[in-house]
mmCIF file of C-alpha atoms in Angstrom:
data_model
loop_
_atom_site.group_PDB
_atom_site.id
_atom_site.type_symbol
_atom_site.label_atom_id
_atom_site.label_comp_id
_atom_site.label_asym_id
_atom_site.label_seq_id
_atom_site.Cartn_x
_atom_site.Cartn_y
_atom_site.Cartn_z
ATOM 1 C CA UNK A 1 12.089 48.630 -98.300
ATOM 2 C CA UNK A 2 9.202 46.326 -97.299
ATOM 3 C CA UNK A 3 9.875 43.301 -94.813
ATOM 4 C CA UNK A 4 9.478 39.862 -96.288
ATOM 5 C CA UNK A 5 6.151 38.385 -94.917
ATOM 6 C CA UNK A 6 8.053 35.076 -93.656
ATOM 7 C CA UNK A 7 10.753 37.202 -91.809
ATOM 8 C CA UNK A 8 7.925 39.312 -90.130
ATOM 9 C CA UNK A 9 5.977 36.186 -89.091
ATOM 10 C CA UNK A 10 9.255 34.550 -87.589
ATOM 11 C CA UNK A 11 9.738 37.688 -85.431
ATOM 12 C CA UNK A 12 6.067 37.680 -84.285
ATOM 13 C CA UNK A 13 6.388 34.036 -83.459
ATOM 14 C CA UNK A 14 9.449 34.621 -81.361
ATOM 15 C CA UNK A 15 7.610 37.465 -79.492
ATOM 16 C CA UNK A 16 4.537 35.243 -78.713
ATOM 17 C CA UNK A 17 6.706 32.479 -77.551
ATOM 18 C CA UNK A 18 8.632 34.757 -75.076
ATOM 19 C CA UNK A 19 5.319 36.220 -73.854
ATOM 20 C CA UNK A 20 3.897 32.839 -73.283
ATOM 21 C CA UNK A 21 7.077 31.805 -71.317
ATOM 22 C CA UNK A 22 6.934 34.833 -69.153
ATOM 23 C CA UNK A 23 3.250 34.179 -68.331
ATOM 24 C CA UNK A 24 4.134 30.625 -67.258
ATOM 25 C CA UNK A 25 6.845 31.866 -64.989
ATOM 26 C CA UNK A 26 4.631 34.410 -63.376
ATOM 27 C CA UNK A 27 1.601 32.265 -62.842
ATOM 28 C CA UNK A 28 4.054 29.641 -61.222
ATOM 29 C CA UNK A 29 5.506 32.090 -58.766
ATOM 30 C CA UNK A 30 1.799 33.069 -57.567
ATOM 31 C CA UNK A 31 0.596 29.469 -57.108
ATOM 32 C CA UNK A 32 0.965 27.837 -53.811
ATOM 33 C CA UNK A 33 3.219 24.768 -54.232
ATOM 34 C CA UNK A 34 1.180 22.402 -52.069
ATOM 35 C CA UNK A 35 -2.100 23.657 -50.902
ATOM 36 C CA UNK A 36 -3.128 20.062 -49.679
ATOM 37 C CA UNK A 37 -0.072 19.675 -47.496
ATOM 38 C CA UNK A 38 -0.503 23.420 -46.213
ATOM 39 C CA UNK A 39 -4.333 22.753 -45.124
ATOM 40 C CA UNK A 40 -3.848 19.294 -43.775
ATOM 41 C CA UNK A 41 -3.823 19.520 -39.988
ATOM 42 C CA UNK A 42 -0.928 18.218 -38.213
ATOM 43 C CA UNK A 43 -1.302 15.175 -35.935
ATOM 44 C CA UNK A 44 -1.202 16.002 -32.185
ATOM 45 C CA UNK A 45 2.241 15.445 -30.753
ATOM 46 C CA UNK A 46 2.311 12.333 -28.421
ATOM 47 C CA UNK A 47 3.057 12.749 -24.892
ATOM 48 C CA UNK A 48 6.773 13.107 -24.087
ATOM 49 C CA UNK A 49 8.318 9.716 -23.364
ATOM 50 C CA UNK A 50 9.400 9.249 -19.524
ATOM 51 C CA UNK A 51 13.112 9.607 -18.992
ATOM 52 C CA UNK A 52 14.969 6.603 -17.150
ATOM 53 C CA UNK A 53 15.285 8.781 -14.218
ATOM 54 C CA UNK A 54 11.455 9.469 -13.943
ATOM 55 C CA UNK A 55 10.711 5.877 -14.689
ATOM 56 C CA UNK A 56 12.966 4.768 -11.849
ATOM 57 C CA UNK A 57 11.518 7.366 -9.528
ATOM 58 C CA UNK A 58 8.088 6.205 -10.183
ATOM 59 C CA UNK A 59 9.064 2.705 -9.660
ATOM 60 C CA UNK A 60 10.501 3.506 -6.129
ATOM 61 C CA UNK A 61 7.134 4.691 -4.832
ATOM 62 C CA UNK A 62 6.015 2.964 -1.721
ATOM 63 C CA UNK A 63 2.987 4.149 0.159
ATOM 64 C CA UNK A 64 4.605 2.977 3.505
ATOM 65 C CA UNK A 65 7.105 5.757 3.113
ATOM 66 C CA UNK A 66 4.497 8.192 3.956
ATOM 67 C CA UNK A 67 3.455 6.714 7.060
ATOM 68 C CA UNK A 68 4.444 9.882 9.345
ATOM 69 C CA UNK A 69 2.242 12.121 6.993
ATOM 70 C CA UNK A 70 -0.543 9.696 7.143
ATOM 71 C CA UNK A 71 -0.628 9.639 11.050
ATOM 72 C CA UNK A 72 -0.461 13.240 11.211
ATOM 73 C CA UNK A 73 -3.250 13.924 8.735
ATOM 74 C CA UNK A 74 -5.189 11.137 10.396
ATOM 75 C CA UNK A 75 -4.932 12.938 13.675
ATOM 76 C CA UNK A 76 -5.822 16.345 12.166
ATOM 77 C CA UNK A 77 -8.966 14.975 10.434
ATOM 78 C CA UNK A 78 -10.270 12.337 12.742
ATOM 79 C CA UNK A 79 -9.945 9.816 10.062
ATOM 80 C CA UNK A 80 -8.529 6.229 10.554
ATOM 81 C CA UNK A 81 -4.708 6.158 9.709
ATOM 82 C CA UNK A 82 -5.192 2.631 8.522
ATOM 83 C CA UNK A 83 -7.798 3.785 6.251
ATOM 84 C CA UNK A 84 -6.001 6.669 4.659
ATOM 85 C CA UNK A 85 -2.955 4.181 4.007
ATOM 86 C CA UNK A 86 -5.133 1.349 2.667
ATOM 87 C CA UNK A 87 -6.519 3.962 0.112
ATOM 88 C CA UNK A 88 -2.969 4.918 -0.931
ATOM 89 C CA UNK A 89 -2.269 1.399 -1.425
ATOM 90 C CA UNK A 90 -5.548 1.154 -3.544
ATOM 91 C CA UNK A 91 -4.443 4.226 -5.775
ATOM 92 C CA UNK A 92 -0.850 2.994 -6.246
ATOM 93 C CA UNK A 93 -1.876 0.806 -9.264
ATOM 94 C CA UNK A 94 -0.197 3.399 -11.677
ATOM 95 C CA UNK A 95 3.120 5.181 -11.718
ATOM 96 C CA UNK A 96 3.144 8.401 -9.360
ATOM 97 C CA UNK A 97 6.128 10.390 -10.655
ATOM 98 C CA UNK A 98 5.347 14.240 -11.235
ATOM 99 C CA UNK A 99 6.702 14.382 -14.701
ATOM 100 C CA UNK A 100 4.832 11.401 -15.933
ATOM 101 C CA UNK A 101 1.686 12.731 -14.294
ATOM 102 C CA UNK A 102 1.947 16.014 -15.834
ATOM 103 C CA UNK A 103 2.782 14.534 -19.370
ATOM 104 C CA UNK A 104 -0.382 12.235 -18.996
ATOM 105 C CA UNK A 105 -2.451 15.215 -18.007
ATOM 106 C CA UNK A 106 -1.678 17.099 -21.255
ATOM 107 C CA UNK A 107 -2.675 13.842 -23.147
ATOM 108 C CA UNK A 108 -5.819 13.248 -21.028
ATOM 109 C CA UNK A 109 -6.845 16.420 -19.316
ATOM 110 C CA UNK A 110 -9.557 14.426 -17.061
ATOM 111 C CA UNK A 111 -6.910 12.339 -15.286
ATOM 112 C CA UNK A 112 -6.585 12.298 -11.525
ATOM 113 C CA UNK A 113 -3.601 13.782 -9.936
ATOM 114 C CA UNK A 114 -1.169 12.748 -7.011
ATOM 115 C CA UNK A 115 -0.679 9.791 -4.998
ATOM 116 C CA UNK A 116 -4.225 9.781 -3.856
ATOM 117 C CA UNK A 117 -5.582 10.155 -7.506
ATOM 118 C CA UNK A 118 -7.743 13.190 -6.915
ATOM 119 C CA UNK A 119 -9.500 14.843 -9.589
ATOM 120 C CA UNK A 120 -9.543 18.674 -9.924
ATOM 121 C CA UNK A 121 -13.165 19.314 -9.024
ATOM 122 C CA UNK A 122 -12.898 17.230 -5.889
ATOM 123 C CA UNK A 123 -9.654 19.093 -4.873
ATOM 124 C CA UNK A 124 -11.098 22.424 -5.462
ATOM 125 C CA UNK A 125 -14.184 21.537 -3.404
ATOM 126 C CA UNK A 126 -12.360 19.944 -0.512
ATOM 127 C CA UNK A 127 -9.657 22.840 -0.195
ATOM 128 C CA UNK A 128 -12.326 25.505 0.519
ATOM 129 C CA UNK A 129 -11.938 26.790 4.036
ATOM 130 C CA UNK A 130 -8.789 24.754 4.653
ATOM 131 C CA UNK A 131 -5.228 25.866 5.135
ATOM 132 C CA UNK A 132 -4.280 24.822 1.741
ATOM 133 C CA UNK A 133 -7.059 26.771 -0.170
ATOM 134 C CA UNK A 134 -4.334 28.776 -1.985
ATOM 135 C CA UNK A 135 -2.970 25.599 -3.460
ATOM 136 C CA UNK A 136 -3.565 24.307 -7.123
ATOM 137 C CA UNK A 137 -4.544 20.945 -8.083
ATOM 138 C CA UNK A 138 -1.607 20.791 -10.366
ATOM 139 C CA UNK A 139 0.611 20.805 -7.305
ATOM 140 C CA UNK A 140 -0.474 17.504 -6.084
ATOM 141 C CA UNK A 141 1.976 15.190 -8.119
ATOM 142 C CA UNK A 142 5.080 17.000 -6.714
ATOM 143 C CA UNK A 143 3.740 17.626 -3.022
ATOM 144 C CA UNK A 144 2.568 14.194 -1.792
ATOM 145 C CA UNK A 145 2.002 15.552 1.715
ATOM 146 C CA UNK A 146 -0.548 17.903 0.148
ATOM 147 C CA UNK A 147 -2.047 15.026 -1.831
ATOM 148 C CA UNK A 148 -2.622 12.988 1.656
ATOM 149 C CA UNK A 149 -3.965 16.175 3.326
ATOM 150 C CA UNK A 150 -6.577 16.592 0.628
ATOM 151 C CA UNK A 151 -7.416 12.788 0.760
ATOM 152 C CA UNK A 152 -7.785 13.049 4.649
ATOM 153 C CA UNK A 153 -10.027 16.058 4.568
ATOM 154 C CA UNK A 154 -12.155 14.682 1.627
ATOM 155 C CA UNK A 155 -12.780 11.449 3.716
ATOM 156 C CA UNK A 156 -13.469 14.074 6.859
ATOM 157 C CA UNK A 157 -16.177 15.571 4.675
ATOM 158 C CA UNK A 158 -17.603 12.442 3.501
ATOM 159 C CA UNK A 159 -17.818 11.244 7.132
ATOM 160 C CA UNK A 160 -20.439 13.867 7.800
ATOM 161 C CA UNK A 161 -23.149 11.911 5.860
ATOM 162 C CA UNK A 162 -24.428 8.495 6.949
ATOM 163 C CA UNK A 163 -25.233 5.085 8.886
ATOM 164 C CA UNK A 164 -25.023 1.865 6.938
ATOM 165 C CA UNK A 165 -24.678 -1.887 6.587
ATOM 166 C CA UNK A 166 -20.888 -1.266 5.854
ATOM 167 C CA UNK A 167 -18.348 -0.225 8.454
ATOM 168 C CA UNK A 168 -17.497 3.469 8.684
ATOM 169 C CA UNK A 169 -14.164 2.716 6.881
ATOM 170 C CA UNK A 170 -15.679 0.657 4.158
ATOM 171 C CA UNK A 171 -18.239 3.280 3.421
ATOM 172 C CA UNK A 172 -15.827 6.020 3.464
ATOM 173 C CA UNK A 173 -13.829 3.952 1.067
ATOM 174 C CA UNK A 174 -16.693 3.367 -1.219
ATOM 175 C CA UNK A 175 -17.363 7.146 -1.110
ATOM 176 C CA UNK A 176 -13.800 8.017 -2.072
ATOM 177 C CA UNK A 177 -13.921 5.768 -4.891
ATOM 178 C CA UNK A 178 -17.623 6.364 -6.266
ATOM 179 C CA UNK A 179 -18.388 9.915 -4.722
ATOM 180 C CA UNK A 180 -20.689 11.062 -1.975
ATOM 181 C CA UNK A 181 -23.968 10.485 -3.694
ATOM 182 C CA UNK A 182 -23.191 6.925 -4.475
ATOM 183 C CA UNK A 183 -21.888 6.560 -0.774
ATOM 184 C CA UNK A 184 -25.370 7.702 0.382
ATOM 185 C CA UNK A 185 -26.986 5.338 -1.934
ATOM 186 C CA UNK A 186 -24.909 2.490 -0.578
ATOM 187 C CA UNK A 187 -25.638 3.594 3.042
ATOM 188 C CA UNK A 188 -29.301 3.299 2.363
ATOM 189 C CA UNK A 189 -29.094 -0.187 0.670
ATOM 190 C CA UNK A 190 -28.251 0.164 -2.936
ATOM 191 C CA UNK A 191 -25.903 -2.539 -4.109
ATOM 192 C CA UNK A 192 -22.486 -1.189 -5.286
ATOM 193 C CA UNK A 193 -21.491 -1.881 -8.977
ATOM 194 C CA UNK A 194 -18.637 -4.095 -10.057
ATOM 195 C CA UNK A 195 -16.070 -1.358 -9.984
ATOM 196 C CA UNK A 196 -17.044 -0.254 -6.257
ATOM 197 C CA UNK A 197 -16.968 -3.967 -5.207
ATOM 198 C CA UNK A 198 -13.691 -4.230 -6.743
ATOM 199 C CA UNK A 199 -12.380 -1.210 -4.857
ATOM 200 C CA UNK A 200 -13.792 -2.471 -1.698
ATOM 201 C CA UNK A 201 -12.195 -5.981 -2.187
ATOM 202 C CA UNK A 202 -8.896 -4.401 -2.915
ATOM 203 C CA UNK A 203 -9.220 -2.360 0.300
ATOM 204 C CA UNK A 204 -9.693 -5.445 2.289
ATOM 205 C CA UNK A 205 -6.799 -7.033 0.535
ATOM 206 C CA UNK A 206 -4.499 -3.937 1.272
ATOM 207 C CA UNK A 207 -5.948 -3.401 5.032
ATOM 208 C CA UNK A 208 -3.214 -5.654 6.826
ATOM 209 C CA UNK A 209 -0.364 -4.272 4.984
ATOM 210 C CA UNK A 210 -1.709 -0.617 5.410
ATOM 211 C CA UNK A 211 -1.903 -1.388 9.214
ATOM 212 C CA UNK A 212 1.683 -2.572 9.175
ATOM 213 C CA UNK A 213 2.930 0.373 7.165
ATOM 214 C CA UNK A 214 1.143 3.125 9.247
ATOM 215 C CA UNK A 215 2.769 1.431 12.559
ATOM 216 C CA UNK A 216 6.071 1.519 10.879
ATOM 217 C CA UNK A 217 8.708 3.845 12.918
ATOM 218 C CA UNK A 218 5.788 4.715 15.136
#
């Protein structure tokens, strides 16, 4: 017996609705849910916050506590102990806690390290032929004697270069701050820039305290 046309159309309509629903489900399963959020780069993580203990350790730093190391490295390199100490005072404008310095270096790779604020390229140059040649620049924040040793030898190397209108110690301090090529230019009569003049003024301001500190417990 032949099937009524209306019943046949209803059955095909049901099949079509089921097929369409199945197609929609399959397409949804294959489609990424949020392509924009997946491709959007995540912002860089901020440097870790310093712990209260790290902040307290940084606050306790006093260059005068390292007078013995300064005198020892001064004798070893032939550099004025008062100059070494005065530069440490000049460079004490920021916290010197190892955890803080390592965290900051991850945020700013070009930062200087250690209580003498030495850059990687300077440390890698000055350690050549020295007894700390196997040490790494990354060691400076945690090893303050190494920082003083590298500072002293860098000044020793700078001392090989000049005569000038400045005293030997002044010129060495300018070289420590501005580099050997600028130091030679100052020795030949070039006028230091604002930053170098400010550094020299701070050296003068710190000179008396540095002398007192380096004589402590002597």
